[in-house]
Amino acid sequence: MRRPSALGALLAGLLGATLVAGPLTAPATAAPRVPDPTTSTLRQLAAHTGMRVGTAVDTSALANDATYRAAVGAEFDTVTPENVMKWEVVEPEQGRFDFTQADTLVAFARAHKQKVRGHTLVWHSQLPAWLTSRSWTAAELRPVLREHILTEVGHFRGRIWAWDVVNEAFNEDGSLRDTIWLQVLGPSYIADAFRWAHQADPKAILFYNDFNIEGVNPKSDAVFALLTQLRRQGVPVQAVGAQGHLDTQFPIPTGIVQNLRRFADAGMDSAITEADVRSVLPVDATESAAQSAGYSAMLQGCLLVRRCLSFTVWGFTDKYQWVPSVFAGEGSAALWDENFQPKPAYDQVRIDLALAPSGRPRA
Ligand code: XIL
C-alpha cells in the first residue's frame, strides 16, 4: 500500500526536520519518532499518537485474497469482524454455536499483534430465523439473550479488546428503536446485556455503538443521557462508539469534538468504529475532496479527545465494501479503490496522523 507521490514533497515541507529526521539533540524525555508519512503504513503513523487505527475485516476476502490479507496486516493495529461475530453466524440454531470464522480472524489478529473489536452482541439486524420467526414472552427471551452473550463473550474471554455490546438501539429523534428486544423485554435489556457481557469478560471494554451520533444532535443526546444514567446505576458500560457512516451528499456532522469530549468528561472512552464516506456514483473531484474532509473530520475529532481510543474504517477497499449493496447508486466509500489504489482520502489520513502531536491531548 505504498505509493511514492507528490505528497512526499508536501509533507517534507510541512513536517520539517524535527519530525522526519528527529531533533539534533535528544530532549530530556524522548518523544516517540514519527515515521516518514510518505512510505509508512497507517498503523506505523498512528503509533506515536496512542490512538489505534483499525478496519472491519471481510473474512472470506481475508482467506482468498492475498493482497487484501497483506494490507490488513500491514496497515492496521485493530480489526473488527464485519459479519462473523453476529448472531446469525455464531448461533445459527438455538444453542448451537459456531465460532469457526471468528476464531480465524482472532488468530490472524494475534499473529499480527492487532487488537480485536468484538461486533456485535445485541442488535435488531442479522438475527437468525429461529429467533425472529416466532413470538416470545419475556420469560422465554431473556434467558436466550443471556445465554447468547455469556457463551459468545465467554468463548473469546481475554482475547477481545472491546465489545460493541448493544448496537443501534436508538431512533434519530432519541427514542428507543422498536426492536424485538424492546418489544419483548422492555428497555432493561440494555442494562442486562452490559451486565452479562461484563460477567463473561470483566476486562473487555464495553461499548454502546450507533450511527449518526458523531456530532451533537438529539440521538447522541439520548445516548449520552442513557449511558450516564446507566453508569450512575452501576451498569458496566465504559464507552461509546460512533459508527461514522458519512455521505458526501450531506454536511459533515457538527460538534464531533464537543460530543466525544462530553463522554470523556463523564468518564467514558469512545471510538470511531465504522468510518466510511460514500457518494453518488460516479464520483467527481468535488466529492473526492468532500470524502477526504469527512474522513479527516472524524479522525481529527478522535485525535483531539484523549479518551477516543481508536479510529476504525468499515472496510478499507471498495473491492469489498458494503455501501453499494445497501445504498442504491452509491459507493466509493473506502480509502482505497477496487484495485487497492489509495485515494486522496488515504493521503489525508496519513497527513492527519503524521501531523498529530505525539501522545494524546490532556482532555
Ligand atoms: C454491515 C456489513 O458491512 C454488511 O456486509 C452486512 O451485509 C450488513 O451489515 N452498522 C453496523 C454494521 O453496525 O454491522 C453493518 O455492517 C453496517 C452498519
Short mmCIF file of C-alpha atoms and ligand atoms in Angstrom, two decimals:
data_model
loop_
_atom_site.label_atom_id
_atom_site.label_comp_id
_atom_site.label_asym_id
_atom_site.label_seq_id
_atom_site.Cartn_x
_atom_site.Cartn_y
_atom_site.Cartn_z
CA MET A 1 0.00 0.00 0.00
CA ARG A 2 2.91 2.33 -0.57
CA ARG A 3 2.95 4.94 -3.20
CA PRO A 4 5.64 7.45 -3.97
CA SER A 5 3.85 10.70 -4.67
CA ALA A 6 3.90 14.45 -4.69
CA LEU A 7 2.73 14.03 -1.13
CA GLY A 8 6.36 13.41 -0.21
CA ALA A 9 7.47 16.90 -1.11
CA LEU A 10 4.45 18.45 0.56
CA LEU A 11 4.95 16.55 3.78
CA ALA A 12 8.67 17.14 3.88
CA GLY A 13 7.87 20.85 3.93
CA LEU A 14 5.01 20.54 6.40
CA LEU A 15 6.79 18.32 8.85
CA GLY A 16 10.25 19.77 8.69
CA ALA A 17 13.39 18.18 10.05
CA THR A 18 12.15 17.70 13.59
CA LEU A 19 9.65 15.03 12.75
CA VAL A 20 11.19 13.37 9.75
CA ALA A 21 14.83 13.35 10.77
CA GLY A 22 14.41 13.79 14.52
CA PRO A 23 15.88 16.56 16.66
CA LEU A 24 19.66 17.12 16.59
CA THR A 25 19.94 16.76 20.34
CA ALA A 26 17.71 14.36 22.19
CA PRO A 27 15.23 16.06 24.52
CA ALA A 28 15.17 15.05 28.20
CA THR A 29 12.05 12.95 27.64
CA ALA A 30 12.45 11.43 24.22
CA ALA A 31 9.27 11.81 22.18
CA PRO A 32 8.32 8.84 20.01
CA ARG A 33 9.67 9.26 16.48
CA VAL A 34 7.20 9.86 13.69
CA PRO A 35 7.88 7.61 10.71
CA ASP A 36 8.08 9.03 7.21
CA PRO A 37 4.45 9.59 6.18
CA THR A 38 5.16 9.01 2.50
CA THR A 39 6.29 5.42 2.97
CA SER A 40 4.73 4.34 6.26
CA THR A 41 1.56 2.39 6.86
CA LEU A 42 -1.36 3.76 8.86
CA ARG A 43 -0.51 1.69 11.92
CA GLN A 44 3.08 2.95 11.86
CA LEU A 45 1.88 6.54 11.53
CA ALA A 46 -0.73 6.15 14.29
CA ALA A 47 1.64 4.57 16.81
CA HIS A 48 3.06 7.86 18.08
CA THR A 49 -0.41 9.25 18.79
CA GLY A 50 -1.53 6.49 21.15
CA MET A 51 -4.75 6.16 19.14
CA ARG A 52 -5.29 2.87 17.34
CA VAL A 53 -6.28 2.56 13.70
CA GLY A 54 -8.44 -0.32 12.53
CA THR A 55 -10.55 -1.83 9.80
CA ALA A 56 -13.59 -4.05 9.51
CA VAL A 57 -12.49 -7.35 8.00
CA ASP A 58 -14.34 -9.44 5.44
CA THR A 59 -13.16 -12.91 6.46
CA SER A 60 -13.74 -14.50 3.05
CA ALA A 61 -11.56 -11.84 1.42
CA LEU A 62 -9.01 -12.47 4.17
CA ALA A 63 -8.97 -16.16 3.25
CA ASN A 64 -8.96 -15.76 -0.53
CA ASP A 65 -7.23 -12.51 -1.48
CA ALA A 66 -3.51 -12.26 -0.67
CA THR A 67 -3.33 -8.53 -1.45
CA TYR A 68 -6.21 -7.88 0.94
CA ARG A 69 -4.65 -10.07 3.62
CA ALA A 70 -1.26 -8.35 3.39
CA ALA A 71 -2.87 -4.91 3.62
CA VAL A 72 -4.92 -5.80 6.71
CA GLY A 73 -1.79 -6.99 8.48
CA ALA A 74 0.42 -4.10 7.40
CA GLU A 75 -1.89 -1.11 7.70
CA PHE A 76 -3.97 -1.67 10.85
CA ASP A 77 -3.41 -2.44 14.51
CA THR A 78 -7.06 -3.19 15.28
CA VAL A 79 -9.57 -5.38 13.45
CA THR A 80 -13.35 -5.76 13.64
CA PRO A 81 -15.15 -8.78 12.13
CA GLU A 82 -17.55 -7.25 9.60
CA ASN A 83 -20.08 -10.07 9.97
CA VAL A 84 -18.74 -13.24 11.58
CA MET A 85 -19.43 -12.41 15.24
CA LYS A 86 -23.06 -11.51 14.51
CA TRP A 87 -25.87 -13.63 15.92
CA GLU A 88 -26.96 -15.29 12.63
CA VAL A 89 -23.41 -16.55 12.11
CA VAL A 90 -22.41 -17.63 15.62
CA GLU A 91 -25.72 -19.19 16.73
CA PRO A 92 -27.48 -20.38 13.55
CA GLU A 93 -29.64 -22.78 15.59
CA GLN A 94 -30.69 -22.16 19.14
CA GLY A 95 -27.95 -23.38 21.45
CA ARG A 96 -25.61 -24.44 18.62
CA PHE A 97 -22.68 -22.06 18.46
CA ASP A 98 -20.18 -21.85 15.62
CA PHE A 99 -17.16 -19.63 16.16
CA THR A 100 -15.03 -21.09 13.35
CA GLN A 101 -14.80 -17.99 11.17
CA ALA A 102 -14.45 -15.60 14.08
CA ASP A 103 -11.69 -17.76 15.58
CA THR A 104 -9.77 -17.48 12.31
CA LEU A 105 -9.83 -13.70 12.49
CA VAL A 106 -8.85 -13.65 16.16
CA ALA A 107 -5.87 -15.90 15.33
CA PHE A 108 -4.89 -13.61 12.42
CA ALA A 109 -5.06 -10.62 14.74
CA ARG A 110 -2.89 -12.30 17.33
CA ALA A 111 -0.29 -13.21 14.68
CA HIS A 112 -0.21 -9.58 13.53
CA LYS A 113 -0.21 -8.03 17.01
CA GLN A 114 -3.62 -6.49 16.48
CA LYS A 115 -6.41 -5.91 18.96
CA VAL A 116 -9.92 -7.14 18.17
CA ARG A 117 -13.13 -5.14 18.49
CA GLY A 118 -15.94 -7.65 19.02
CA HIS A 119 -19.02 -6.78 16.95
CA THR A 120 -21.84 -7.17 17.97
CA LEU A 121 -23.90 -8.87 20.71
CA VAL A 122 -27.35 -7.24 20.74
CA TRP A 123 -28.74 -5.83 17.52
CA HIS A 124 -32.05 -5.94 15.64
CA SER A 125 -30.41 -6.97 12.37
CA GLN A 126 -28.70 -10.15 11.12
CA LEU A 127 -30.57 -12.27 13.64
CA PRO A 128 -31.17 -15.97 12.90
CA ALA A 129 -34.61 -17.05 11.63
CA TRP A 130 -35.24 -19.23 14.70
CA LEU A 131 -35.23 -16.03 16.75
CA THR A 132 -37.27 -13.76 14.51
CA SER A 133 -39.84 -16.17 13.07
CA ARG A 134 -41.76 -16.90 16.26
CA SER A 135 -43.16 -14.92 19.15
CA TRP A 136 -41.59 -14.87 22.59
CA THR A 137 -42.56 -13.99 26.11
CA ALA A 138 -40.10 -12.05 28.23
CA ALA A 139 -39.61 -15.12 30.43
CA GLU A 140 -38.56 -17.10 27.33
CA LEU A 141 -36.45 -14.48 25.55
CA ARG A 142 -34.43 -13.14 28.47
CA PRO A 143 -32.54 -16.42 29.05
CA VAL A 144 -31.95 -16.72 25.28
CA LEU A 145 -30.24 -13.32 25.24
CA ARG A 146 -28.33 -14.13 28.43
CA GLU A 147 -27.06 -17.47 27.08
CA HIS A 148 -26.03 -15.88 23.80
CA ILE A 149 -23.99 -13.15 25.48
CA LEU A 150 -22.43 -15.37 28.14
CA THR A 151 -21.47 -18.02 25.58
CA GLU A 152 -20.07 -15.69 22.92
CA VAL A 153 -18.21 -13.34 25.26
CA GLY A 154 -17.07 -16.32 27.33
CA HIS A 155 -15.71 -18.09 24.24
CA PHE A 156 -13.45 -15.12 23.44
CA ARG A 157 -12.70 -14.15 27.05
CA GLY A 158 -9.31 -12.41 27.29
CA ARG A 159 -8.95 -12.14 23.50
CA ILE A 160 -11.33 -9.28 22.72
CA TRP A 161 -10.16 -5.74 23.45
CA ALA A 162 -13.56 -4.09 23.19
CA TRP A 163 -17.10 -5.33 22.60
CA ASP A 164 -19.91 -3.50 20.82
CA VAL A 165 -22.42 -4.87 23.32
CA VAL A 166 -25.55 -3.05 22.14
CA ASN A 167 -25.77 -1.75 18.57
CA GLU A 168 -28.19 0.82 17.12
CA ALA A 169 -30.81 0.89 19.91
CA PHE A 170 -31.95 4.48 19.21
CA ASN A 171 -34.01 6.30 16.59
CA GLU A 172 -32.91 9.63 15.13
CA ASP A 173 -35.25 11.57 17.47
CA GLY A 174 -33.70 9.99 20.56
CA SER A 175 -36.46 7.49 21.29
CA LEU A 176 -35.61 3.81 21.67
CA ARG A 177 -35.84 1.82 18.45
CA ASP A 178 -38.75 -0.59 18.16
CA THR A 179 -36.92 -3.94 18.09
CA ILE A 180 -37.66 -7.47 19.23
CA TRP A 181 -35.60 -6.68 22.35
CA LEU A 182 -37.54 -3.55 23.29
CA GLN A 183 -40.90 -5.09 22.42
CA VAL A 184 -40.46 -8.27 24.44
CA LEU A 185 -38.06 -7.28 27.22
CA GLY A 186 -38.55 -3.53 27.60
CA PRO A 187 -35.70 -1.01 27.97
CA SER A 188 -33.98 -3.03 30.72
CA TYR A 189 -32.49 -5.32 28.05
CA ILE A 190 -29.71 -2.75 27.58
CA ALA A 191 -28.52 -2.81 31.20
CA ASP A 192 -28.87 -6.61 31.30
CA ALA A 193 -26.73 -7.01 28.18
CA PHE A 194 -23.88 -4.95 29.64
CA ARG A 195 -24.04 -6.82 32.97
CA TRP A 196 -23.88 -10.22 31.27
CA ALA A 197 -21.04 -9.17 28.96
CA HIS A 198 -19.06 -7.85 31.92
CA GLN A 199 -19.70 -11.05 33.85
CA ALA A 200 -18.31 -13.12 30.96
CA ASP A 201 -15.21 -10.96 30.36
CA PRO A 202 -14.55 -8.36 33.05
CA LYS A 203 -11.52 -6.91 31.21
CA ALA A 204 -13.12 -6.14 27.83
CA ILE A 205 -14.08 -2.50 27.25
CA LEU A 206 -17.84 -2.47 26.79
CA PHE A 207 -19.25 -0.12 24.13
CA TYR A 208 -22.65 1.18 23.14
CA ASN A 209 -22.41 1.68 19.34
CA ASP A 210 -24.65 3.61 16.92
CA PHE A 211 -24.70 5.65 13.70
CA ASN A 212 -25.37 9.39 13.36
CA ILE A 213 -24.03 10.03 16.86
CA GLU A 214 -20.67 11.52 15.81
CA GLY A 215 -21.79 15.09 16.42
CA VAL A 216 -24.17 16.70 18.88
CA ASN A 217 -27.82 16.00 17.96
CA PRO A 218 -30.99 14.57 19.56
CA LYS A 219 -29.80 11.00 19.03
CA SER A 220 -26.36 11.48 20.61
CA ASP A 221 -28.02 13.50 23.41
CA ALA A 222 -30.23 10.47 24.14
CA VAL A 223 -27.29 8.06 24.06
CA PHE A 224 -25.36 10.33 26.40
CA ALA A 225 -28.32 10.56 28.79
CA LEU A 226 -28.82 6.80 28.83
CA LEU A 227 -25.15 5.90 29.32
CA THR A 228 -24.61 8.43 32.12
CA GLN A 229 -27.78 7.15 33.82
CA LEU A 230 -26.72 3.52 33.48
CA ARG A 231 -23.28 4.29 34.89
CA ARG A 232 -24.84 6.08 37.88
CA GLN A 233 -26.75 2.84 38.50
CA GLY A 234 -23.51 0.86 38.39
CA VAL A 235 -24.11 -0.76 34.99
CA PRO A 236 -20.74 -1.65 33.40
CA VAL A 237 -20.82 0.40 30.20
CA GLN A 238 -17.49 2.08 29.62
CA ALA A 239 -17.54 3.62 26.16
CA VAL A 240 -19.46 4.98 23.20
CA GLY A 241 -18.83 4.04 19.58
CA ALA A 242 -19.75 6.48 16.84
CA GLN A 243 -20.01 4.42 13.66
CA GLY A 244 -19.17 7.27 11.29
CA HIS A 245 -21.05 6.33 8.12
CA LEU A 246 -21.00 9.64 6.23
CA ASP A 247 -22.26 10.61 2.78
CA THR A 248 -20.85 13.48 0.71
CA GLN A 249 -24.45 14.48 -0.14
CA PHE A 250 -24.90 15.62 3.45
CA PRO A 251 -22.97 18.01 5.67
CA ILE A 252 -20.19 16.71 7.90
CA PRO A 253 -21.66 16.33 11.42
CA THR A 254 -21.13 19.33 13.67
CA GLY A 255 -19.70 19.20 17.17
CA ILE A 256 -17.71 15.96 16.86
CA VAL A 257 -15.06 17.04 19.38
CA GLN A 258 -17.67 18.55 21.69
CA ASN A 259 -19.63 15.29 21.59
CA LEU A 260 -16.71 12.93 22.24
CA ARG A 261 -15.47 15.25 24.96
CA ARG A 262 -18.73 15.19 26.90
CA PHE A 263 -18.49 11.40 27.11
CA ALA A 264 -14.86 11.73 28.23
CA ASP A 265 -15.82 14.30 30.87
CA ALA A 266 -18.41 11.81 32.14
CA GLY A 267 -15.69 9.16 32.49
CA MET A 268 -16.26 7.27 29.24
CA ASP A 269 -13.95 6.18 26.45
CA SER A 270 -15.02 6.49 22.83
CA ALA A 271 -14.08 5.39 19.32
CA ILE A 272 -14.95 5.96 15.70
CA THR A 273 -15.97 2.39 14.89
CA GLU A 274 -17.16 2.14 11.27
CA ALA A 275 -15.90 5.14 9.31
CA ASP A 276 -16.69 5.39 5.63
CA VAL A 277 -17.71 8.27 3.35
CA ARG A 278 -19.90 7.33 0.40
CA SER A 279 -21.01 9.29 -2.67
CA VAL A 280 -23.48 9.02 -5.50
CA LEU A 281 -21.60 7.36 -8.38
CA PRO A 282 -19.69 8.33 -10.43
CA VAL A 283 -17.56 10.38 -8.08
CA ASP A 284 -16.26 13.75 -9.25
CA ALA A 285 -13.34 15.79 -7.90
CA THR A 286 -15.56 17.78 -5.53
CA GLU A 287 -16.96 14.61 -4.00
CA SER A 288 -13.48 13.16 -3.70
CA ALA A 289 -12.37 16.28 -1.79
CA ALA A 290 -15.50 16.09 0.36
CA GLN A 291 -14.67 12.47 1.14
CA SER A 292 -11.21 13.47 2.38
CA ALA A 293 -12.78 16.18 4.52
CA GLY A 294 -15.27 13.70 6.00
CA TYR A 295 -12.63 11.16 6.99
CA SER A 296 -10.42 13.94 8.30
CA ALA A 297 -13.16 15.49 10.45
CA MET A 298 -13.81 12.17 12.19
CA LEU A 299 -10.15 11.27 12.56
CA GLN A 300 -9.18 14.68 13.91
CA GLY A 301 -12.16 14.63 16.25
CA CYS A 302 -10.87 11.37 17.69
CA LEU A 303 -7.27 12.58 17.84
CA LEU A 304 -8.35 15.67 19.78
CA VAL A 305 -10.01 13.69 22.57
CA ARG A 306 -7.61 11.59 24.57
CA ARG A 307 -10.23 9.05 25.56
CA CYS A 308 -11.08 8.35 21.91
CA LEU A 309 -9.22 5.05 21.71
CA SER A 310 -9.42 4.05 18.06
CA PHE A 311 -10.40 5.06 14.55
CA THR A 312 -11.75 2.13 12.53
CA VAL A 313 -12.78 2.18 8.87
CA TRP A 314 -15.64 -0.07 7.71
CA GLY A 315 -13.62 -1.78 5.01
CA PHE A 316 -10.53 -0.15 3.51
CA THR A 317 -11.02 -1.04 -0.16
CA ASP A 318 -14.01 -0.54 -2.46
CA LYS A 319 -13.36 -4.08 -3.70
CA TYR A 320 -15.11 -5.41 -0.57
CA GLN A 321 -17.27 -2.61 0.74
CA TRP A 322 -20.85 -2.82 1.96
CA VAL A 323 -22.20 0.51 0.64
CA PRO A 324 -23.16 -0.46 -2.96
CA SER A 325 -25.31 -3.36 -1.76
CA VAL A 326 -27.26 -1.20 0.68
CA PHE A 327 -27.38 2.32 -0.78
CA ALA A 328 -28.58 2.16 -4.39
CA GLY A 329 -26.38 4.14 -6.78
CA GLU A 330 -23.78 4.96 -4.12
CA GLY A 331 -20.28 3.68 -3.45
CA SER A 332 -16.61 4.63 -3.49
CA ALA A 333 -16.77 4.91 0.30
CA ALA A 334 -13.38 3.44 1.26
CA LEU A 335 -9.83 4.86 1.43
CA TRP A 336 -8.65 2.58 -1.39
CA ASP A 337 -10.39 1.88 -4.70
CA GLU A 338 -11.26 -1.58 -6.12
CA ASN A 339 -7.67 -2.01 -7.31
CA PHE A 340 -6.17 -1.23 -3.91
CA GLN A 341 -5.04 2.17 -5.17
CA PRO A 342 -5.11 4.81 -2.44
CA LYS A 343 -7.43 7.77 -2.91
CA PRO A 344 -6.78 11.36 -1.80
CA ALA A 345 -8.62 10.48 1.43
CA TYR A 346 -5.89 7.96 2.26
CA ASP A 347 -3.20 10.64 1.89
CA GLN A 348 -5.32 12.95 4.04
CA VAL A 349 -5.49 10.33 6.80
CA ARG A 350 -1.73 9.84 6.62
CA ILE A 351 -1.13 13.60 6.87
CA ASP A 352 -3.50 13.89 9.85
CA LEU A 353 -1.76 11.04 11.65
CA ALA A 354 1.73 12.36 10.91
CA LEU A 355 0.91 15.90 11.99
CA ALA A 356 -0.90 14.86 15.18
CA PRO A 357 1.06 15.55 18.32
CA SER A 358 2.82 12.58 19.88
CA GLY A 359 0.87 11.25 22.83
CA ARG A 360 -2.67 12.47 23.36
CA PRO A 361 -4.14 15.80 24.41
CA ARG A 362 -4.74 16.09 28.15
CA ALA A 363 -8.53 16.34 27.88
C1 XIL B 1 -22.93 -4.48 7.52
C2 XIL B 1 -21.90 -5.28 6.76
O1 XIL B 1 -20.89 -4.43 6.33
C3 XIL B 1 -22.54 -5.99 5.59
O2 XIL B 1 -21.62 -6.88 4.98
C4 XIL B 1 -23.77 -6.76 6.05
O3 XIL B 1 -24.43 -7.32 4.94
C5 XIL B 1 -24.72 -5.85 6.80
O4 XIL B 1 -24.04 -5.25 7.89
N1 XIL B 1 -23.78 -0.85 11.02
C6 XIL B 1 -23.19 -1.93 11.66
C7 XIL B 1 -22.54 -2.98 10.85
O5 XIL B 1 -23.09 -1.95 12.89
O6 XIL B 1 -22.59 -4.24 11.45
C8 XIL B 1 -23.10 -3.04 9.45
O7 XIL B 1 -22.33 -3.97 8.69
C9 XIL B 1 -23.11 -1.67 8.81
C10 XIL B 1 -23.97 -0.71 9.61
#
